[in-house]
Coordinates of C-alpha atoms and ligand atoms in Angstrom, one line a residue:
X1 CA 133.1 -47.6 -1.0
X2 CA 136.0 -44.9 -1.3
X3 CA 135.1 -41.1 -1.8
X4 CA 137.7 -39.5 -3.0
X5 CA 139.4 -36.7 -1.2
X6 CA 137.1 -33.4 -2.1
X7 CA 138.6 -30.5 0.0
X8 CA 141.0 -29.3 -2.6
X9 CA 137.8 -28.2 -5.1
X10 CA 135.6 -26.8 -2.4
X11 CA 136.0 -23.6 -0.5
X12 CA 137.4 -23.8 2.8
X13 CA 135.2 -21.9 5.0
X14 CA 136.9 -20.2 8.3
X15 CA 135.4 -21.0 11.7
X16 CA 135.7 -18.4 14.4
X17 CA 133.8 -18.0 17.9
X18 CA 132.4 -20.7 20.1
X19 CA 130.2 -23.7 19.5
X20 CA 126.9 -23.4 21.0
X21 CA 128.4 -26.2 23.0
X22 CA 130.8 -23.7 24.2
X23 CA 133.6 -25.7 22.3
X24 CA 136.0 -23.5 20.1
X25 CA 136.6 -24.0 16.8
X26 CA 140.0 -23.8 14.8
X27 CA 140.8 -23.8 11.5
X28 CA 144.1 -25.6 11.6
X29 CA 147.0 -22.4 11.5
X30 CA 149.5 -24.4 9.7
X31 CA 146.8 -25.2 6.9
X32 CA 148.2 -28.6 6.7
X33 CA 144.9 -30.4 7.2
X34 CA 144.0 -33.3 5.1
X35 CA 140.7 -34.9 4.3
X36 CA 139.6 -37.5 7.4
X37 CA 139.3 -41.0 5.6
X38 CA 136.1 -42.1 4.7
X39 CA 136.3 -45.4 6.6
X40 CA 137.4 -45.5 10.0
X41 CA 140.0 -48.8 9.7
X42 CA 138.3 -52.0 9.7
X43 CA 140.0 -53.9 7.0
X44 CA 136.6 -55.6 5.9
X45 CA 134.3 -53.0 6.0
X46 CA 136.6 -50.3 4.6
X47 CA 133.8 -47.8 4.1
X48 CA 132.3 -47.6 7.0
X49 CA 132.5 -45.5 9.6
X50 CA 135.3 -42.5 9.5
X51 CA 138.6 -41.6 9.9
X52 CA 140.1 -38.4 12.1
X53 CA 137.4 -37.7 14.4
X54 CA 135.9 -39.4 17.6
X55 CA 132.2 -38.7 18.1
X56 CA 131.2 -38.1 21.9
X57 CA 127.7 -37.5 21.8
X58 CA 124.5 -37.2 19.2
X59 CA 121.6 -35.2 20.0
X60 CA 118.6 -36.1 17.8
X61 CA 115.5 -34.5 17.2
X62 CA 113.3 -36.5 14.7
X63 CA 109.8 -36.4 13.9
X64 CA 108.6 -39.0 11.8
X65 CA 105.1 -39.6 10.6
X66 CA 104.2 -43.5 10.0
X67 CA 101.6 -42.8 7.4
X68 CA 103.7 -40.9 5.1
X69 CA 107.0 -42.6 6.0
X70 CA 108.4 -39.2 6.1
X71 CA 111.5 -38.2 8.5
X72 CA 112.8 -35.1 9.3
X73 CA 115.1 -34.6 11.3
X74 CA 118.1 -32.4 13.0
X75 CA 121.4 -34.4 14.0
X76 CA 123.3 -32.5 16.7
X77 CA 126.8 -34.0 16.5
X78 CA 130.1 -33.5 19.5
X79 CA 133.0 -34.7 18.3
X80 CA 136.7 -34.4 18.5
X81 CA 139.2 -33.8 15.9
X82 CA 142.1 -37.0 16.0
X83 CA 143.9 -35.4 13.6
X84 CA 144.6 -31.7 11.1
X85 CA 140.9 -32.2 9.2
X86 CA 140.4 -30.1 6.1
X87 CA 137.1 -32.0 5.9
X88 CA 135.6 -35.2 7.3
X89 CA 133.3 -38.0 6.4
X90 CA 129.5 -38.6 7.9
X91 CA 127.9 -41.9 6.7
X92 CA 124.2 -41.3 5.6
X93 CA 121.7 -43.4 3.4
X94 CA 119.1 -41.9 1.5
X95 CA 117.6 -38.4 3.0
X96 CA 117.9 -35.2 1.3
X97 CA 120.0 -32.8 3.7
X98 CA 119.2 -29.1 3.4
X99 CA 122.2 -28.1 5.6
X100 CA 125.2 -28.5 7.3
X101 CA 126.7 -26.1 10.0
X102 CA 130.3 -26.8 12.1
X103 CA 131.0 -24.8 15.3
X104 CA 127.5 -23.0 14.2
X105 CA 128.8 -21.6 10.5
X106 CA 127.3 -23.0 7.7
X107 CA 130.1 -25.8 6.4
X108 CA 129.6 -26.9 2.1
X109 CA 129.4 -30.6 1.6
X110 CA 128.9 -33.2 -1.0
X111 CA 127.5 -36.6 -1.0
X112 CA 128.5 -39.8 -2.9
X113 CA 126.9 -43.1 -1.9
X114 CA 126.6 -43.3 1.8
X115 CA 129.4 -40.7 2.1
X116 CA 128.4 -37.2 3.1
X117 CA 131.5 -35.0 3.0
X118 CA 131.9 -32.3 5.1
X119 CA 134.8 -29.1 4.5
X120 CA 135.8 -27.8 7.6
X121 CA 139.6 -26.7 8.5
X122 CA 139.9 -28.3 12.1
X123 CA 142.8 -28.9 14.3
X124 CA 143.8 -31.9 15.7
X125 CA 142.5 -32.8 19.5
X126 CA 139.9 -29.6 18.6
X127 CA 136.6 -30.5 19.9
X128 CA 133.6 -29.6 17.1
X129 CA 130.1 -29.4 16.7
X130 CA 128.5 -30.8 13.2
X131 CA 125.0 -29.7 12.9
X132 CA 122.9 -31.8 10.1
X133 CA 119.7 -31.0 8.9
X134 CA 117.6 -33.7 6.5
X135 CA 114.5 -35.4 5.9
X136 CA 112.9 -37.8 3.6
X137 CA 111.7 -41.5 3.5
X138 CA 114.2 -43.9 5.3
X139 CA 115.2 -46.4 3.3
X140 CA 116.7 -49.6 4.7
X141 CA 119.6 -51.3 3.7
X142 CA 118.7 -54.3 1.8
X143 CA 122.2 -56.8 1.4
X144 CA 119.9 -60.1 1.0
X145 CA 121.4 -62.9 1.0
X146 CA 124.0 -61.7 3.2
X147 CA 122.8 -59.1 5.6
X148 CA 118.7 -59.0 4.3
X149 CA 117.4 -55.7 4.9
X150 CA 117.8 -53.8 8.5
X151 CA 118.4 -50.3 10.0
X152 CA 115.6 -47.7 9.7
X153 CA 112.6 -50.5 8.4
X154 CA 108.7 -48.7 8.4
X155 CA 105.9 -50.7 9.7
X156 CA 102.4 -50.6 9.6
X157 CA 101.7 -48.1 12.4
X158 CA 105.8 -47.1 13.0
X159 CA 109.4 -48.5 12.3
X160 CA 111.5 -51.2 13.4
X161 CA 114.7 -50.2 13.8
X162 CA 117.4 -52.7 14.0
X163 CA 121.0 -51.4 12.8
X164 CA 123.3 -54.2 12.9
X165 CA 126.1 -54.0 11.4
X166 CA 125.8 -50.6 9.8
X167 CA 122.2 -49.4 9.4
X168 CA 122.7 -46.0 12.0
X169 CA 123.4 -44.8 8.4
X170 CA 119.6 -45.0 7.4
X171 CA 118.0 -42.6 10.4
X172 CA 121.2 -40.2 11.1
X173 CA 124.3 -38.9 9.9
X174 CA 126.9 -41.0 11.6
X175 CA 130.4 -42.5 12.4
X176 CA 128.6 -46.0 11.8
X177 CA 131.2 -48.2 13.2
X178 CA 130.9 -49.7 16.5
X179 CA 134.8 -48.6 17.4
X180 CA 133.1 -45.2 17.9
X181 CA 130.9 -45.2 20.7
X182 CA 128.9 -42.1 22.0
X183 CA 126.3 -41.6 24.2
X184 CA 122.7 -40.5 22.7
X185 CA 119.7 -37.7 23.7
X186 CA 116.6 -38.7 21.5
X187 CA 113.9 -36.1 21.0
X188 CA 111.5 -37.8 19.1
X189 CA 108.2 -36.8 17.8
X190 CA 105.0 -38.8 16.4
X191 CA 101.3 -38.3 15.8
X192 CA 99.8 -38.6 19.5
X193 CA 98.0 -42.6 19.9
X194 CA 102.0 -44.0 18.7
X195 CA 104.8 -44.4 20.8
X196 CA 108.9 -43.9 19.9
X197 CA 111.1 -45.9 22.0
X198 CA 114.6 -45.0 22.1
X199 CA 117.8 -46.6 24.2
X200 CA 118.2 -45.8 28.1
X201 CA 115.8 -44.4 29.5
X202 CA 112.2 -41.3 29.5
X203 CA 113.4 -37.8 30.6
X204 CA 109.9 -36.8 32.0
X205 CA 106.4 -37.5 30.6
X206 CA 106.0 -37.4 26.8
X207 CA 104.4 -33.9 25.7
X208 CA 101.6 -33.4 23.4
X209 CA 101.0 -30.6 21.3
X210 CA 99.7 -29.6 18.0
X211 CA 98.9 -33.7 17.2
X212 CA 102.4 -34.7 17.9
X213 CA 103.8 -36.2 21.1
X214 CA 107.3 -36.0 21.5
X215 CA 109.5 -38.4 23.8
X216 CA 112.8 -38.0 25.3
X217 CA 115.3 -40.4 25.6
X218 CA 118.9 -40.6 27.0
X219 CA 121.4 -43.1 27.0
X220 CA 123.9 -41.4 29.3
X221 CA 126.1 -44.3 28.5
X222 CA 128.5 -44.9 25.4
X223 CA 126.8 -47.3 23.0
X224 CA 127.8 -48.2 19.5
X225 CA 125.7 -46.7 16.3
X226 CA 124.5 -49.9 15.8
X227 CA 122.6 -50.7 19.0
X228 CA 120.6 -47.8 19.1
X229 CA 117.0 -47.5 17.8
X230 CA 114.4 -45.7 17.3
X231 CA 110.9 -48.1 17.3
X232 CA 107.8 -46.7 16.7
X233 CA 104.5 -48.1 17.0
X234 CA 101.4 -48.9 18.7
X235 CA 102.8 -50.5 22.5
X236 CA 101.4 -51.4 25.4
X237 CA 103.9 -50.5 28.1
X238 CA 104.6 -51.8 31.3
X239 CA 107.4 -50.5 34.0
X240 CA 108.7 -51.0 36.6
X241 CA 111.9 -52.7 39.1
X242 CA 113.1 -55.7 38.8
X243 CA 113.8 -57.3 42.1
X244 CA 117.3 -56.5 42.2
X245 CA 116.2 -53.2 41.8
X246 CA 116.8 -52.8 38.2
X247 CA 114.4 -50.3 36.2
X248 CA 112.5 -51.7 33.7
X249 CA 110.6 -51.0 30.5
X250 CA 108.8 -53.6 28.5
X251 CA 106.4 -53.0 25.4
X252 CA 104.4 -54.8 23.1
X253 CA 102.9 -53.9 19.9
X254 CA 98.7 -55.1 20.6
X255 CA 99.5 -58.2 19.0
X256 CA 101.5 -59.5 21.6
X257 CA 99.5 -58.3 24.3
X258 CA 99.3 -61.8 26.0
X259 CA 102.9 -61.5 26.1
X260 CA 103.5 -58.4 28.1
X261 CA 103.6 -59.4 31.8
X262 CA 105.8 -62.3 30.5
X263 CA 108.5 -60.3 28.7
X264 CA 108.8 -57.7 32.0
X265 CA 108.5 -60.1 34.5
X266 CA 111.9 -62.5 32.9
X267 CA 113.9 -59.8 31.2
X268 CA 113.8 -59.1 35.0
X269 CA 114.6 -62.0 36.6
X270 CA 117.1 -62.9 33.6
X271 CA 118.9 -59.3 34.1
X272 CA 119.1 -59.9 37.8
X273 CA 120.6 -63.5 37.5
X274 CA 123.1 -62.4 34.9
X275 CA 124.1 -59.9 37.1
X276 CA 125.3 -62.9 39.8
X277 CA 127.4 -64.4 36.8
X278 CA 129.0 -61.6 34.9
X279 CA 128.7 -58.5 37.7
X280 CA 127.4 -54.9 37.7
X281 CA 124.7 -54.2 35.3
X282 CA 126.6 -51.8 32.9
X283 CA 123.1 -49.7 32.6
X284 CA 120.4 -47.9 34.0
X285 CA 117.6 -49.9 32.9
X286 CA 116.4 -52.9 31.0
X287 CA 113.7 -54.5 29.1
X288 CA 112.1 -55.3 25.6
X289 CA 110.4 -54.7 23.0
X290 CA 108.2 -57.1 20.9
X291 CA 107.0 -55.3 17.6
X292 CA 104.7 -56.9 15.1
X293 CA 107.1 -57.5 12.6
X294 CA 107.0 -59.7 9.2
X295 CA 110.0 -61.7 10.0
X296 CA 111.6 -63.1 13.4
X297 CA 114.2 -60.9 14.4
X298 CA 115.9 -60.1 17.6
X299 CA 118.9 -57.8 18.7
X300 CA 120.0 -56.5 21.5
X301 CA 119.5 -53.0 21.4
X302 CA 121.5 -51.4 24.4
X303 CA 119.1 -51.8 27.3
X304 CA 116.2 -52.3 25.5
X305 CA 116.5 -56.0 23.0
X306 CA 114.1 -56.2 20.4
X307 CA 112.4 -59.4 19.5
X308 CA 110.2 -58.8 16.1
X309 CA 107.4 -61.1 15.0
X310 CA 107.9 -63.6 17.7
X311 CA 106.8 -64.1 21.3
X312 CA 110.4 -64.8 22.7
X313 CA 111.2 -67.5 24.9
X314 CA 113.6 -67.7 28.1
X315 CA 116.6 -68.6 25.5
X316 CA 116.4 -65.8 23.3
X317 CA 116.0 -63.2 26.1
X318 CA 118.6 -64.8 28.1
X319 CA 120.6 -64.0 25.1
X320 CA 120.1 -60.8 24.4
X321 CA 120.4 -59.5 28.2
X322 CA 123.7 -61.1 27.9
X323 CA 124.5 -58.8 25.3
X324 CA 124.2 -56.1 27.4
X325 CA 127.4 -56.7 29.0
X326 CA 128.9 -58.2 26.2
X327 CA 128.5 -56.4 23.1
X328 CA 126.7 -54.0 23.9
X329 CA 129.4 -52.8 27.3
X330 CA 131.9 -54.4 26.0
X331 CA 132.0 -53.5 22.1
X332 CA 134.0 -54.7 19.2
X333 CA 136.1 -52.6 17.7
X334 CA 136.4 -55.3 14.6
X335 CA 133.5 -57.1 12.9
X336 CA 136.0 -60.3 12.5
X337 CA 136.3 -60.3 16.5
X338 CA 131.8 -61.0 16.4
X339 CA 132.3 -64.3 18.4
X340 CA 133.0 -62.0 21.5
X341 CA 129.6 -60.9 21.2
X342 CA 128.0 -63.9 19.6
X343 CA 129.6 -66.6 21.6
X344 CA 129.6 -65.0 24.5
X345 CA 125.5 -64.3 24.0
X346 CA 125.1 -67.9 23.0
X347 CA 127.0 -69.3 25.7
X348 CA 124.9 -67.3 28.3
X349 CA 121.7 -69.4 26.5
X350 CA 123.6 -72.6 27.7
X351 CA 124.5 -70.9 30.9
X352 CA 120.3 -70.2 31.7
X353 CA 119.6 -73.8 30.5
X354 CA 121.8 -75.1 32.7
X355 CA 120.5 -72.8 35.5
X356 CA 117.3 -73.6 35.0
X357 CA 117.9 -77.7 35.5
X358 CA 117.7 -77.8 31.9
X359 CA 120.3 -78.9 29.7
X360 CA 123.6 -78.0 30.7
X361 CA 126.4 -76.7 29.0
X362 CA 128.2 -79.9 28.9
X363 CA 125.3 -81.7 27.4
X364 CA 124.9 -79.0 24.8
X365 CA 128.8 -78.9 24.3
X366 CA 128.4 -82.6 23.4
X367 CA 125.1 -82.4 20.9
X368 CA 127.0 -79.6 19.1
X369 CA 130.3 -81.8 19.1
X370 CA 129.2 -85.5 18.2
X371 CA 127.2 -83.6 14.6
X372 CA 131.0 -84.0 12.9
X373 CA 129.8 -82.7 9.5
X374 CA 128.6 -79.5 10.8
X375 CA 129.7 -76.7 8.2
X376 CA 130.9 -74.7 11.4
X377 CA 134.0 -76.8 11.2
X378 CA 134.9 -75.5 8.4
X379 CA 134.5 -71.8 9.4
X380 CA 136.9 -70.8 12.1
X381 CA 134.6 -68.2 14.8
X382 CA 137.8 -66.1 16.4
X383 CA 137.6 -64.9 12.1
X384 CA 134.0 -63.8 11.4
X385 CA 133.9 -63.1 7.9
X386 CA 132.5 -60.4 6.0
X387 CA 130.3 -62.1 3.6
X388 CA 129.4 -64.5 6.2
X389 CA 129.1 -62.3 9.4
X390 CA 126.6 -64.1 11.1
X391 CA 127.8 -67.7 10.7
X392 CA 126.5 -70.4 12.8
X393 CA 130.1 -71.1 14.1
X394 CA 130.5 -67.4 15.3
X395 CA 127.3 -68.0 17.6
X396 CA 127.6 -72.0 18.4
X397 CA 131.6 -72.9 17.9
X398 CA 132.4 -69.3 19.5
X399 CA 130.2 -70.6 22.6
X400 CA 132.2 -74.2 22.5
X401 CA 135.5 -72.1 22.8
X402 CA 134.3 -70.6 25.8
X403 CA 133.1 -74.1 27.3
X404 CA 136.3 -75.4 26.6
X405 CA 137.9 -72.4 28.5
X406 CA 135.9 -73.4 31.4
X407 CA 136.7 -77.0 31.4
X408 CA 140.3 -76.2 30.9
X409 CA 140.6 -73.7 33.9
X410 CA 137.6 -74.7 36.1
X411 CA 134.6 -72.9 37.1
X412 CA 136.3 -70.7 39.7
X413 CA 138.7 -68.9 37.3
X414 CA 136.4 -69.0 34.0
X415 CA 133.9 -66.9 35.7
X416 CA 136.6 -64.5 37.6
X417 CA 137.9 -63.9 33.7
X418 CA 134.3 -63.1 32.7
X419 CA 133.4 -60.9 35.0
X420 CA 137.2 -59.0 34.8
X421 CA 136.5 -58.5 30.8
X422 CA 133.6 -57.1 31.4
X423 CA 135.1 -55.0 34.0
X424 CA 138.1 -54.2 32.4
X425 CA 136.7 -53.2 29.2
X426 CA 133.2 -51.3 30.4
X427 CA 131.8 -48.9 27.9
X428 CA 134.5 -49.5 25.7
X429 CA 135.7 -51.6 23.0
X430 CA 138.4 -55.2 23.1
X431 CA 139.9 -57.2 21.1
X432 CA 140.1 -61.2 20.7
X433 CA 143.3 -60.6 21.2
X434 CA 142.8 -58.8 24.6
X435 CA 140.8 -61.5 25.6
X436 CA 143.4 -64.4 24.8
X437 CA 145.7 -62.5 26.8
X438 CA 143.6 -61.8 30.0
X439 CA 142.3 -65.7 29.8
X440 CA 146.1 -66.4 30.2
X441 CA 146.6 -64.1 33.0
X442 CA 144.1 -65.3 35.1
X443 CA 144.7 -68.7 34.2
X444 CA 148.6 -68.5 34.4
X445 CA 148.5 -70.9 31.9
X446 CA 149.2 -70.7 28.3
X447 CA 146.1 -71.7 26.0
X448 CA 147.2 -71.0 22.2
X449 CA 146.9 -75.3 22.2
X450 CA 143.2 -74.3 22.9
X451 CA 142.5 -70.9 21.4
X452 CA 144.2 -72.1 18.0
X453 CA 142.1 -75.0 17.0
X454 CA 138.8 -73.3 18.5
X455 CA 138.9 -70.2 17.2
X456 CA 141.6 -69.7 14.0
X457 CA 142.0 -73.3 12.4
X458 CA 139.2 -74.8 10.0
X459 CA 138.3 -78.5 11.5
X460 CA 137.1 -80.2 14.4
X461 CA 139.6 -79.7 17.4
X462 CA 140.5 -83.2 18.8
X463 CA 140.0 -82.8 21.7
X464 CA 136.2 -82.3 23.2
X465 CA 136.7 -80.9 26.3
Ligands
ZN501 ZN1 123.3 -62.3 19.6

């Protein structure tokens, strides 16, 4: 959805001073500020995410109470100006917001649909503060048949939060559109007996007072508003290294409790091995979560994939870790360009099969090929489409491109080009188009007579391998 530009019938308010983030605040001197869009430019998903602003860091302090399903919150929010603002754009479901303060003065706004809009006269390049203030019952985004219902979803004793592709929108005012990264402080507060898990990792002991425990997270590294959570619960928790010396955090919700040594003990061993095949671990921890959850349902939160109402197996984790450096490091900054997460996540499955003297890629490469009326023919992965996001073919066909990479260029250079994307592109965001062109260069070969018939044309390529 569009919200049409609102500045001209709202008062301009004039910033002056300091931030408490010690970042000043201008109101642009020429007065030749225009409203930021209020999508940030992905040509199917126009509305979400914003335009004319870059978001560096959200603070949150939430407390949220399981019984009443009632959040409040405060959404602390660094930014920079990309261009002369006169207002900008938030995107935020549901929640009533009681105010709204940039560079500490209070800033008018109106809402329409997930659009919050915000006046404030800002320079270009000027680095801002937004301060939101809001509470109320989350309420997920239900897009069933499409998308079914995720982001901010309550459980019995907590929530299940699970954003992809645009549910940040239903627990904080965001830039929800993974072209914007940030990096995250969580202060979150519960009744004392649950636990709130957030990305990276505990800033000291939780504290108790009054009831409540709070917990502090931080994810001192850039991660898209999509990966990052907020799970709530009853857990059993379990941490430790692994034995590449990785921290790591696994919980359970009681359920599961059979399942707990299991889940720390391979998302270990899996993070370690994927760190022989695709280099550095981008983070500084891993792990899981497995929540009691009506329907299975995993993603890969950044450092901390969670698998809901399922005990996962070797496959599935495998998969998710491998999201951690791609994905999750490496980011899209286009939902079309999925099968660089997708494939790439799927591919790692056949990659730990094959490790494990399972099947191996080849043999799966040929199952997957021989099935010649498989709809993914029809549905060419380098395109994911909007009302289709999460197609088979982006997972399964995107994962036979890469196979076919590696038969085309041998081992030696397919796995120098993985680990140099996900070097080259660390914390930030690439392109299918990037990728094309860095398989080439490290090839020197030319491969649009593979990419082509993989990844853009409908039909089964000829060739297998
Ligand atoms: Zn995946």
């Amino acid at each position: 959805m569009l919200t049409k530009a609102l500045s001209s019938v709202l008062v301009v308010i004039t910033l002056a001073g300091c931030s408490p983030s010690g970042a000043s605040d201008q109101v642009d001197p020429a007065g030749s500020g225009t409203a930021g869009a209020a999508g940030i430019g992905d040509p199917d998903f126009p509305a979400d995410g914003n335009g004319g602003y870059d978001v560096s860091h959200y603070a949150l302090t939430l407390g949220y109470d399981p019984q009443s399903r009632h959040l409040a919150g405060t959404a602390t929010i660094d930014a920079t100006a990309t261009q002369n603002l006169s207002s900008f754009n938030l995107d935020l479901h549901a929640f009533t917001v009681s105010s709204v303060t940039v560079g500490g003065h209070p800033a008018a706004f109106t809402r329409s649909g997930d659009e919050m809009t915000v006046t404030a006269g800002l320079a270009g390049g000027t680095p801002f503060q937004t301060v939101v203030t809001y509470q109320g019952e989350p309420k997920p985004v239900r897009d069933s048949p499409n998308l079914g219902t995720y982001g901010f979803v309550p459980t019995k004793d907590g929530s299940f939060v699970t954003a992809e592709p645009n549910g940040a929108k239903t627990w904080f005012p965001a830039n929800d559109h993974p072209a914007d990264k940030a990096t995250y402080d969580f202060r979150l507060t519960v009744p004392d007996g649950v636990t709130a898990i957030a990305n990276g990792e505990l800033a000291g002991q939780p504290t108790s007072a009054g009831g409540k425990t709070t917990f502090v997270w931080r994810e001192t590294h850039p991660m898209t508003t999509y990966l990052a959570t907020m799970t709530t619960g009853n857990f059993l928790v379990k941490t430790g290294d692994s034995e590449g010396g990785i921290p790591i955090y696994a919980a359970v919700d009681p359920r599961y409790q059979s399942q707990l040594n299991r889940l720390y003990e391979v998302s270990g061993r899996i993070t370690d091995y994927w760190v022989s095949v695709f280099g550095p671990y981008p983070f500084k921890s891993t792990g899981g979560v497995v929540d009691d959850f009506p329907s299975g349902y995993a993603l890969e939160n950044q450092t901390k994939p969670i698998y809901g109402g399922f005990e996962p197996d070797e496959g599935i984790i495998s998969h998710e870790l491998a999201h951690q450096w791609f994905g999750d490091s490496v980011s899209i900054s286009r939902w079309k360009d999925l099968w660089l997460n997708e494939g790439f996540a799927t591919y790692a499955e056949w990659l730990w099969s094959e490790h494990q003297g399972q099947g191996t890629a080849q043999q799966i490469f040929d199952r997957h090929y021989l099935n010649a009326n498989d709809p993914m023919w029809n549905y060419p992965p380098g395109a994911a489409q909007k009302g289709d996001l999460f197609n088979n073919s982006v997972y399964t066909r995107g994962a036979m491109a890469l196979h076919a990479l590696r038969k085309r260029v041998g081992d030696d250079t397919f796995f120098k080009l993985i680990r140099q994307w996900a070097s080259d592109h660390r914390y930030g965001n690439a392109t299918t188009e990037q990728f094309i062109a860095l398989a080439e260069k490290t090839s020197g070969q030319k491969l649009g007579d593979l990419f082509n018939p993989w990844l853009f044309e409908k039909g089964r390529p000829q060739t297998a391998t």
